[in-house]
Tab-separated table of C-alpha atoms and ligand atoms in Angstrom:
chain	number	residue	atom	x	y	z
A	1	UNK	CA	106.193	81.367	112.074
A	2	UNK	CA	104.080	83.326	114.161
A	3	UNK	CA	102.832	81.106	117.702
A	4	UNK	CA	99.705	82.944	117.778
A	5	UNK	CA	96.741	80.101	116.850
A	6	UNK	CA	94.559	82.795	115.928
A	7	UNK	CA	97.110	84.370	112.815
A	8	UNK	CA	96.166	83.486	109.414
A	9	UNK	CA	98.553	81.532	107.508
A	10	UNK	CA	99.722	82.771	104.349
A	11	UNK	CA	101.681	79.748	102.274
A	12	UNK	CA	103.389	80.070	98.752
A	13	UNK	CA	106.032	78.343	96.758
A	14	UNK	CA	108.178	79.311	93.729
A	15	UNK	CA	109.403	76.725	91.346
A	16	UNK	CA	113.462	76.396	90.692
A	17	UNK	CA	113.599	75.998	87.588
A	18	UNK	CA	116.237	79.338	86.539
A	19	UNK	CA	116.507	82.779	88.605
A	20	UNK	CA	113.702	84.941	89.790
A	21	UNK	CA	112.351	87.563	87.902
A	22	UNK	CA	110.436	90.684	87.539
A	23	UNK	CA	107.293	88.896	86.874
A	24	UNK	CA	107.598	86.257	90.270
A	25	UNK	CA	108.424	89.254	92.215
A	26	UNK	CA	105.400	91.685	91.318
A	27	UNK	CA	103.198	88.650	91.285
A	28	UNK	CA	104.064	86.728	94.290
A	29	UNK	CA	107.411	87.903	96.079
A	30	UNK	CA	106.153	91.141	96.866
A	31	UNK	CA	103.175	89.927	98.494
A	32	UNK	CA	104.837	87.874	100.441
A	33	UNK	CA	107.429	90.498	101.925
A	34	UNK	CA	103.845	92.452	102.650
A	35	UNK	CA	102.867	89.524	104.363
A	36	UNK	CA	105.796	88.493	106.106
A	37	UNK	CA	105.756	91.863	108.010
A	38	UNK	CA	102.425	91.537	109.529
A	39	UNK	CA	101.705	90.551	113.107
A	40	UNK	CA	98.130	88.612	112.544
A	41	UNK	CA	99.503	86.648	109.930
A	42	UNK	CA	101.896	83.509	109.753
A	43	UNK	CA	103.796	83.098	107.064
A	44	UNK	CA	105.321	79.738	104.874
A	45	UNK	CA	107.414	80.367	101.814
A	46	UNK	CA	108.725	77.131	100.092
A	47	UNK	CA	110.478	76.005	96.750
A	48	UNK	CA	108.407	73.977	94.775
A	49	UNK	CA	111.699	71.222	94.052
A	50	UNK	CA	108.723	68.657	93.410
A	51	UNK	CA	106.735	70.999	90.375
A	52	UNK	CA	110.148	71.538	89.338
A	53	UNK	CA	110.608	68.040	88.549
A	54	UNK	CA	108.161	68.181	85.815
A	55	UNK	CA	110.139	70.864	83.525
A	56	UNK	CA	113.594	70.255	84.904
A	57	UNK	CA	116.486	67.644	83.630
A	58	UNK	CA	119.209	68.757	84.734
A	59	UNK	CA	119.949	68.353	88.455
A	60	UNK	CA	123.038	70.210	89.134
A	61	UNK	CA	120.892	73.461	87.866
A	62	UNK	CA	118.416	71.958	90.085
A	63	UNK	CA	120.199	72.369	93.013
A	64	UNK	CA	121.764	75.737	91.772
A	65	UNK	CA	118.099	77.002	91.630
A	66	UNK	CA	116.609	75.412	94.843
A	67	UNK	CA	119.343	77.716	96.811
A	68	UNK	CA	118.824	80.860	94.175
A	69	UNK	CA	115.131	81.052	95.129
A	70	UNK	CA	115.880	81.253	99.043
A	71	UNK	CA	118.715	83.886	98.442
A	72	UNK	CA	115.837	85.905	96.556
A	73	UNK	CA	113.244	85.146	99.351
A	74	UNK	CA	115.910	87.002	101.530
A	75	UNK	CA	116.991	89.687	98.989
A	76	UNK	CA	113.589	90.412	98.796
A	77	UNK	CA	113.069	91.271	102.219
A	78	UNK	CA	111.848	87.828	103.953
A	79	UNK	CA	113.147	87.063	107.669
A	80	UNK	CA	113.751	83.700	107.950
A	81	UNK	CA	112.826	84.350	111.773
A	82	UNK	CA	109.584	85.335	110.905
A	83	UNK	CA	108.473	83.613	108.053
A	84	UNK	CA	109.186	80.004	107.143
A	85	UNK	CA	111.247	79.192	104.211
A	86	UNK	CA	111.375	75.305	103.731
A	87	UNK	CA	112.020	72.553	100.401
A	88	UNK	CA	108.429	71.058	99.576
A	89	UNK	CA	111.046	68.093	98.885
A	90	UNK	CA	111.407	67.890	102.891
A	91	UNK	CA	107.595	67.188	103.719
A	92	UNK	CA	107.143	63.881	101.969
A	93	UNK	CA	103.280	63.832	104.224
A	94	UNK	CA	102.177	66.615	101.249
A	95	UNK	CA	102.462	63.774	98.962
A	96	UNK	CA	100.387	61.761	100.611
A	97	UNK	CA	97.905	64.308	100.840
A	98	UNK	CA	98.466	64.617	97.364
A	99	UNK	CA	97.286	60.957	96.260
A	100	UNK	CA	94.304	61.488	98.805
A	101	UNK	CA	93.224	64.534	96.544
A	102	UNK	CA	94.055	62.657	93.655
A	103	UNK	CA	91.503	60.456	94.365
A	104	UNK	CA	88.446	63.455	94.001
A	105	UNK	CA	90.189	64.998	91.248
A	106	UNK	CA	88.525	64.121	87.476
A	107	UNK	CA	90.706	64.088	84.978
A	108	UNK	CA	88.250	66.069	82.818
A	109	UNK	CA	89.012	69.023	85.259
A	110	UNK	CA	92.708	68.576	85.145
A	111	UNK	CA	92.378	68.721	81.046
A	112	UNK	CA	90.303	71.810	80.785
A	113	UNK	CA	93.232	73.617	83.411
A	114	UNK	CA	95.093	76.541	81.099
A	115	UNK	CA	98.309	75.822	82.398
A	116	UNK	CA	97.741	72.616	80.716
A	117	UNK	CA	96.728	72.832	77.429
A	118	UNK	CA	99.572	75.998	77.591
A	119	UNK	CA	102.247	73.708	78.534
A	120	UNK	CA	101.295	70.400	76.517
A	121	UNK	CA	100.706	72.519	73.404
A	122	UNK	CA	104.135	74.183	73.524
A	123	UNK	CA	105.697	70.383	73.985
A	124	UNK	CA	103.725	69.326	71.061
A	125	UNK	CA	105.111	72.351	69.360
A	126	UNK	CA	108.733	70.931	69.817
A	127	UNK	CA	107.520	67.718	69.028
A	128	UNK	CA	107.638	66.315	72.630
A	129	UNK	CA	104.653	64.417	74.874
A	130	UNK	CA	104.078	66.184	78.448
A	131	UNK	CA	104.401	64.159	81.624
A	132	UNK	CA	102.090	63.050	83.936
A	133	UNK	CA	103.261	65.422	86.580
A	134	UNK	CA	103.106	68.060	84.532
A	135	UNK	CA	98.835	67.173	84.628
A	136	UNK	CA	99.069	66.248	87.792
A	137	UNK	CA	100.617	69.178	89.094
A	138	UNK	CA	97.690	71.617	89.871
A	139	UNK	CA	97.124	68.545	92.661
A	140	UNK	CA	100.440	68.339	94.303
A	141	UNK	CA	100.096	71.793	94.534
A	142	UNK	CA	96.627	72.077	96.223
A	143	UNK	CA	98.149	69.767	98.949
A	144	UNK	CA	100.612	72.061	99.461
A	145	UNK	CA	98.240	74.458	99.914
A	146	UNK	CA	95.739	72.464	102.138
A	147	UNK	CA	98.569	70.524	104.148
A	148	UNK	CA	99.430	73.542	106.775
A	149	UNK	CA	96.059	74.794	106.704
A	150	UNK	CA	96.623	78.332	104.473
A	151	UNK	CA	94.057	80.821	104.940
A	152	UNK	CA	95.963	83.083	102.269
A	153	UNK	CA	97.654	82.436	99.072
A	154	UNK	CA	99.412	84.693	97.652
A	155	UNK	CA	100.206	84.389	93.576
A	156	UNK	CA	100.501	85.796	90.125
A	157	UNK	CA	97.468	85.570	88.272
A	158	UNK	CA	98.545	82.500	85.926
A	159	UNK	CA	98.437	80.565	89.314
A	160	UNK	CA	94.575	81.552	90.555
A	161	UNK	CA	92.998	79.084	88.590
A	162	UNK	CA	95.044	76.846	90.542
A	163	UNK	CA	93.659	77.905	93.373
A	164	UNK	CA	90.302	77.970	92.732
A	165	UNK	CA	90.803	74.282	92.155
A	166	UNK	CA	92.572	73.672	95.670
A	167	UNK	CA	89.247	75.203	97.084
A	168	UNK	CA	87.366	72.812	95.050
A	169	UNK	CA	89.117	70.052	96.295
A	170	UNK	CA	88.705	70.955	99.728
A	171	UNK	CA	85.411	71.555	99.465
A	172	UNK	CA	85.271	68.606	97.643
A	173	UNK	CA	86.642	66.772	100.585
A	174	UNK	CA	84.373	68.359	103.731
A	175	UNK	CA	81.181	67.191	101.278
A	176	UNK	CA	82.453	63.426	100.957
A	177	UNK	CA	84.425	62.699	104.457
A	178	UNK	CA	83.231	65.882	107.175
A	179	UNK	CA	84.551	69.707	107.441
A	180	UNK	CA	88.054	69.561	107.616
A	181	UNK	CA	90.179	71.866	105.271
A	182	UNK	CA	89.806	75.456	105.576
A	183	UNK	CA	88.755	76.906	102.670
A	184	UNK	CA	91.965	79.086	101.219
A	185	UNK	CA	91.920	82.539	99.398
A	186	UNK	CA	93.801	84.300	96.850
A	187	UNK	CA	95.169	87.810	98.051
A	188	UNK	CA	92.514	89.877	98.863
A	189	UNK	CA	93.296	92.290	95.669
A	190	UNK	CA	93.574	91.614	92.340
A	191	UNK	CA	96.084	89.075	91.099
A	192	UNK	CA	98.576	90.653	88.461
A	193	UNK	CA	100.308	89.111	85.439
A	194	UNK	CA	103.453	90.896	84.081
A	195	UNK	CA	104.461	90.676	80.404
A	196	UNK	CA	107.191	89.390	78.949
A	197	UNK	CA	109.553	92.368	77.582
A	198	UNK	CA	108.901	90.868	73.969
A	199	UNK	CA	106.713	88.511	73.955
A	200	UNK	CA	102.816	88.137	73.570
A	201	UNK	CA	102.462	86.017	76.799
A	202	UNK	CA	103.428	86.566	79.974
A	203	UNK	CA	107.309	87.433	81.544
A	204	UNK	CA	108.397	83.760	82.354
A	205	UNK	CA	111.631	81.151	82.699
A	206	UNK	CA	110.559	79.974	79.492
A	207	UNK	CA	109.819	83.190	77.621
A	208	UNK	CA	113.650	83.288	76.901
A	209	UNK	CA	116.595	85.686	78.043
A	210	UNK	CA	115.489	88.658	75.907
A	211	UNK	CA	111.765	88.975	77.825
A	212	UNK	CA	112.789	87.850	80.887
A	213	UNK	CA	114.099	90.528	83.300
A	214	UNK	CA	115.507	88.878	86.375
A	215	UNK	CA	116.266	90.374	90.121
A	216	UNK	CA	119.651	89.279	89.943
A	217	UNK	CA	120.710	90.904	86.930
A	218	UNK	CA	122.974	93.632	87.062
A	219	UNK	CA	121.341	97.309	86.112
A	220	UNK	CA	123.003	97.464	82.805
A	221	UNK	CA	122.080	93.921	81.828
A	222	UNK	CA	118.170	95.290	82.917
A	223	UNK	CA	118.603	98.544	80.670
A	224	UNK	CA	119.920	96.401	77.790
A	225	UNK	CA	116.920	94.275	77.726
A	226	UNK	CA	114.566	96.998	78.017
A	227	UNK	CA	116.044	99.203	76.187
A	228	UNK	CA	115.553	97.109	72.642
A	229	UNK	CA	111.890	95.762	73.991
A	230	UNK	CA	109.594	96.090	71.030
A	231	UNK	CA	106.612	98.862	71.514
A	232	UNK	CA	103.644	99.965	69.930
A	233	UNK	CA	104.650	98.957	66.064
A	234	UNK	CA	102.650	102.675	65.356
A	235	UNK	CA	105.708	104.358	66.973
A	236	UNK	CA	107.890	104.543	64.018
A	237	UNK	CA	109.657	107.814	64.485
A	238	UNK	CA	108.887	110.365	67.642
A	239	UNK	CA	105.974	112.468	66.294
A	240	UNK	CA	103.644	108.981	65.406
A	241	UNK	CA	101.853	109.120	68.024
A	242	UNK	CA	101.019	105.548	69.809
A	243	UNK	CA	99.082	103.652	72.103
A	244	UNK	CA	100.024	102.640	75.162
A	245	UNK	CA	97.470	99.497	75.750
A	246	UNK	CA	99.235	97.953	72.501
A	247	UNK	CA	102.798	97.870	74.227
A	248	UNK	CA	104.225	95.925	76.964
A	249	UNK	CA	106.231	98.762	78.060
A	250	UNK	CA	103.093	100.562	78.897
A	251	UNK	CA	101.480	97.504	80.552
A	252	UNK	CA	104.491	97.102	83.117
A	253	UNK	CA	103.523	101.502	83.698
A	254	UNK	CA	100.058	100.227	84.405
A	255	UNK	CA	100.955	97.420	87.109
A	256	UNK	CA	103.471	99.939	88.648
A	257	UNK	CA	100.559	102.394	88.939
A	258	UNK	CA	98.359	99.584	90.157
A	259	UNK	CA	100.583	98.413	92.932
A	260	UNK	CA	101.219	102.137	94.003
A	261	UNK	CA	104.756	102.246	92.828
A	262	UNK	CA	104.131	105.198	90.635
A	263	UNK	CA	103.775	108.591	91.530
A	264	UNK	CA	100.169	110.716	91.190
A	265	UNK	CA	100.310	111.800	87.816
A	266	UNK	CA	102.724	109.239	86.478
A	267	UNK	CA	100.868	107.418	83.900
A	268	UNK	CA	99.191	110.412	83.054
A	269	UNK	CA	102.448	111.552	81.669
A	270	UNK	CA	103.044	108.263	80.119
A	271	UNK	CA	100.106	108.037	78.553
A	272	UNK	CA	100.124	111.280	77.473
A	273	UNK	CA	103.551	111.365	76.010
A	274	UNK	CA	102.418	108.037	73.666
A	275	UNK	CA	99.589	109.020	72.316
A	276	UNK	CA	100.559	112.861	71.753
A	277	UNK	CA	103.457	112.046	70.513
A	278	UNK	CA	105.376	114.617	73.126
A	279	UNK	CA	107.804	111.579	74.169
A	280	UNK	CA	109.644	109.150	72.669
A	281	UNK	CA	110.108	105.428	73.808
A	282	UNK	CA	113.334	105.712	75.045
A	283	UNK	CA	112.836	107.975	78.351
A	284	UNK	CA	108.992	105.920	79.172
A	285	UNK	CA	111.537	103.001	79.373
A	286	UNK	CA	114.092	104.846	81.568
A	287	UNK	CA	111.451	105.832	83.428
A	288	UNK	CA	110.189	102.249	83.584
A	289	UNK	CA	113.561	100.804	85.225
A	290	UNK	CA	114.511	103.954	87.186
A	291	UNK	CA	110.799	104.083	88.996
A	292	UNK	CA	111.430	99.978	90.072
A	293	UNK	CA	115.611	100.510	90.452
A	294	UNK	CA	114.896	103.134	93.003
A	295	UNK	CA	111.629	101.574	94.706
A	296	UNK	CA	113.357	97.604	94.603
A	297	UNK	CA	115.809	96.479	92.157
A	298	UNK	CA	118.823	98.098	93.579
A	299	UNK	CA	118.345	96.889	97.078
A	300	UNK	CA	117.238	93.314	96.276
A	301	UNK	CA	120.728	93.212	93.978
A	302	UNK	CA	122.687	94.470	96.951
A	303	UNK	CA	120.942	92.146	99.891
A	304	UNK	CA	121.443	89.167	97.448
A	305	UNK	CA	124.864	89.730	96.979
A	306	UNK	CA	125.610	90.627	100.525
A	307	UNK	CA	123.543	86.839	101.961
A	308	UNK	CA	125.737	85.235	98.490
A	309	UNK	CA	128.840	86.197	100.174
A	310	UNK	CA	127.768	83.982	102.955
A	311	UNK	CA	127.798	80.738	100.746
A	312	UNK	CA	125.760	77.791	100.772
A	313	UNK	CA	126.048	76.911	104.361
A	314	UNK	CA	124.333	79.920	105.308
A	315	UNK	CA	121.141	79.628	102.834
A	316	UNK	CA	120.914	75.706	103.683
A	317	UNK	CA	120.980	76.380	107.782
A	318	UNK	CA	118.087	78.142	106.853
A	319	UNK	CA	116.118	75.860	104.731
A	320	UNK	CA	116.757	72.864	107.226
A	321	UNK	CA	115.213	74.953	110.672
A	322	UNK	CA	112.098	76.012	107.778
A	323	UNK	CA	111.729	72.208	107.068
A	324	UNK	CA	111.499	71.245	110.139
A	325	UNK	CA	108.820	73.728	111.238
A	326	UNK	CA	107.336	72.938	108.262
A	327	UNK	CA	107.015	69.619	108.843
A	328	UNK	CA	105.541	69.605	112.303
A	329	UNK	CA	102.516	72.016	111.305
A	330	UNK	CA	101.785	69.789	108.094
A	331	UNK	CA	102.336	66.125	109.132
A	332	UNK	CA	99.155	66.288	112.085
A	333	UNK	CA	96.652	67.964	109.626
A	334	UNK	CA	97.692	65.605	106.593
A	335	UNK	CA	97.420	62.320	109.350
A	336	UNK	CA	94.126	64.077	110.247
A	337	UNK	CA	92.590	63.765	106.610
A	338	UNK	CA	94.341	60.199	106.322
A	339	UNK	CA	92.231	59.164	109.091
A	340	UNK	CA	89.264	60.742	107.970
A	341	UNK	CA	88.956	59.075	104.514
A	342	UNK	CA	89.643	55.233	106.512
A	343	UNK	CA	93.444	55.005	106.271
A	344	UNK	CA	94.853	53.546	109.398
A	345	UNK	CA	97.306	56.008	110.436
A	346	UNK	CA	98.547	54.100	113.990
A	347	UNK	CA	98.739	50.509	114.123
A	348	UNK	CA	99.716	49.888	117.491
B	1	LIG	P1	105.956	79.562	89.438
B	1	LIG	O1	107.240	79.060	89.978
B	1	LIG	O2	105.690	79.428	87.995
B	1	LIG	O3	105.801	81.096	89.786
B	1	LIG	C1	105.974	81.554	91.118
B	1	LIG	C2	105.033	82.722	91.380
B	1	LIG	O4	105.311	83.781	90.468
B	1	LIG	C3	104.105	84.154	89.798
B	1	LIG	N1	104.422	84.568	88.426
B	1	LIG	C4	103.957	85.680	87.857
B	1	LIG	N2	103.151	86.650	88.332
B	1	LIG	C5	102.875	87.680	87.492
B	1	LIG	N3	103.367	87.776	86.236
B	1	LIG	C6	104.183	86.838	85.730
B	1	LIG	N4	104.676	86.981	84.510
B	1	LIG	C7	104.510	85.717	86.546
B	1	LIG	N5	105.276	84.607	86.371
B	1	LIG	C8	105.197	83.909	87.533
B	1	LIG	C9	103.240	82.904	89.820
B	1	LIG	O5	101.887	83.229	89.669
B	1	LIG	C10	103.571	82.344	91.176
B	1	LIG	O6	102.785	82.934	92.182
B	1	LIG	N6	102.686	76.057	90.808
B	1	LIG	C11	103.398	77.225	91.260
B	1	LIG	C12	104.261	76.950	92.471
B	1	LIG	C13	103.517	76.332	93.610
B	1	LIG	C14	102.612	76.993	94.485
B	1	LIG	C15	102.197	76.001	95.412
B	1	LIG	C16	102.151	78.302	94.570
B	1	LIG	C17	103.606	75.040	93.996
B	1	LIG	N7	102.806	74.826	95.108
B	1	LIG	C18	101.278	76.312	96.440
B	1	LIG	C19	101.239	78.612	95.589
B	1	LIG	C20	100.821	77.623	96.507
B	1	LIG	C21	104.316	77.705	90.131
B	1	LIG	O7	104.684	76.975	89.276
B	1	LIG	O8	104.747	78.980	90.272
């Protein structure tokens, strides 16, 4: 973490709740390599152990998955010496925090959150009641956010909304007990949410193996998953011509475009090669994997296997100096807001 005062700080977290994939990468990781690079800005990457909590049972895969995100923080291009990487699990002041912004939150807000009514709805589905953390979580996570002070937050768009309601809360707080929290952004551009390979919502842990790509996979294992993606139902054989804003194939061509991963004159040929009819699925999807293989996958699959090799030790060396940095910028600003709603933070 950068020493200059003046930097912005840019804070994150990823839950561990299964491996990383192409959808946590575009929307978040990415960013946060971006991030991690510049001078003016100081940066704190963390795994969410605590949000993982409320979808996670199993706690050997727990700990399987806390480690697995911070070898894809480094595969991804993160330096530890620059950037933070810490557990949320190690800052037990955020919780405190938490309960303090607990206190402003309505729980008519937290019901009318998407994530929500998502997440409860697909429980009810398997006949199963959500958890209070689960509707709880969007305020855990805004005292992550407002603990160290972020300026920045980086996310995929399914997380904004959460944001949005961290700056309410803050805002929330300054009103009610005096300025205090800075009042955080999203990225200055626009968010992005990646599809799931065949699925109607977005990619995701729960989306299931077949629409989930993931950064550890191997190439093949990639191509064999996007190779049998549905498109564009229209496409039946190669001269029905399609349309590209019906497929999920040609929405990933449109965030690689976006993002500047593409070429000039890229999606034209995409595009062009749909609804003409002049190409068949097969080589847009080739083209697909080979345009993020060459610009990403293959060199986050080789770092990760390369810090791997190091085992455990290595990855938890790491997370211990993060927590402790971690710790010391969050614990003063959380006793800060402690004492400015009346707790006694110092009795003697
Ligand atoms: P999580 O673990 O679900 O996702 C981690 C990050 O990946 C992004 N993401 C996506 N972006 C685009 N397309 C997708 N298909 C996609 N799937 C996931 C998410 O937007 C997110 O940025 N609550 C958070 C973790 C968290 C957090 C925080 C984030 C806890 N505290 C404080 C920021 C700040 C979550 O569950 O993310």
């Amino acid at each position: 973490m950068s020493t200059d005062t003046q930097a912005k700080v840019a804070l994150s977290l990823i839950r561990a709740t299964g491996r990383t994939h192409l959808g946590n990468y575009l929307g978040a990781v990415r960013s946060f390599v971006t991030l991690d690079a510049r001078e003016d800005v100081s940066c704190i990457f963390g795994v969410a152990t605590l949000h993982s909590l409320t979808t996670q049972g199993d706690p050997e895969a727990l700990r399987r998955d806390i480690r697995g995100v911070v070898l894809d923080f480094l595969a991804a291009g993160i330096d530890p010496e620059r950037s933070v990487i810490f557990d949320q699990t190690a800052v037990p002041e955020t919780l405190q925090l938490s309960w303090i912004l607990s206190c402003l939150a309505t729980a008519g807000r937290l019901e009318r959150m998407h994530h929500w009514k998502e997440k409860k709805d697909k429980l009810a589905d398997l006949g199963q009641a959500a958890n209070v953390g689960l509707f709880s979580y969007p305020v855990l996570m805004a005292a992550d956010i407002l603990g160290p002070g972020a300026d920045i937050v980086p996310v995929g768009e399914d997380q904004v909304q959460h944001v949005e309601f961290a700056r309410e809360l803050a805002r929330r707080f300054n009103h009610q007990f005096g300025e205090y929290f800075k009042i955080p952004e999203v990225l200055e551009r626009e968010a992005i949410r990646v599809p799931g390979l065949s699925s109607s919502g977005k990619m995701g842990k729960s989306e299931g193996e077949k629409a989930t790509l993931y950064l550890s996979d191997s190439y093949d294992q990639q191509w064999n998953k996007v190779k049998v993606a549905p498109t564009d139902p229209a496409r039946v054989r190669l001269k029905d011509p399609g349309d590209p804003q019906k497929c999920n194939i040609g929405g990933m061509h449109r965030i690689l475009d976006q993002i500047g991963l593409h070429e000039a004159g890229a999606l034209q040929w995409v595009n062009e090669g749909c609804t003409q009819a002049t190409m068949g699925c097969f080589p847009c999807k080739k083209k697909l994997l080979d345009v993020m293989e060459e610009a990403f996958l293959r060199d986050i699959r080789e770092r990760r296997e390369k810090f791997a090799a190091k085992g455990d030790g290595f990855v938890d060396e790491i997370i211990a100096a993060g927590n402790q940095k971690a710790r010391a910028r969050i614990q003063p600003i959380v006793e800060g807001a402690m004492q400015k709603v009346g707790l006694i933070t110092r009795w003697s």
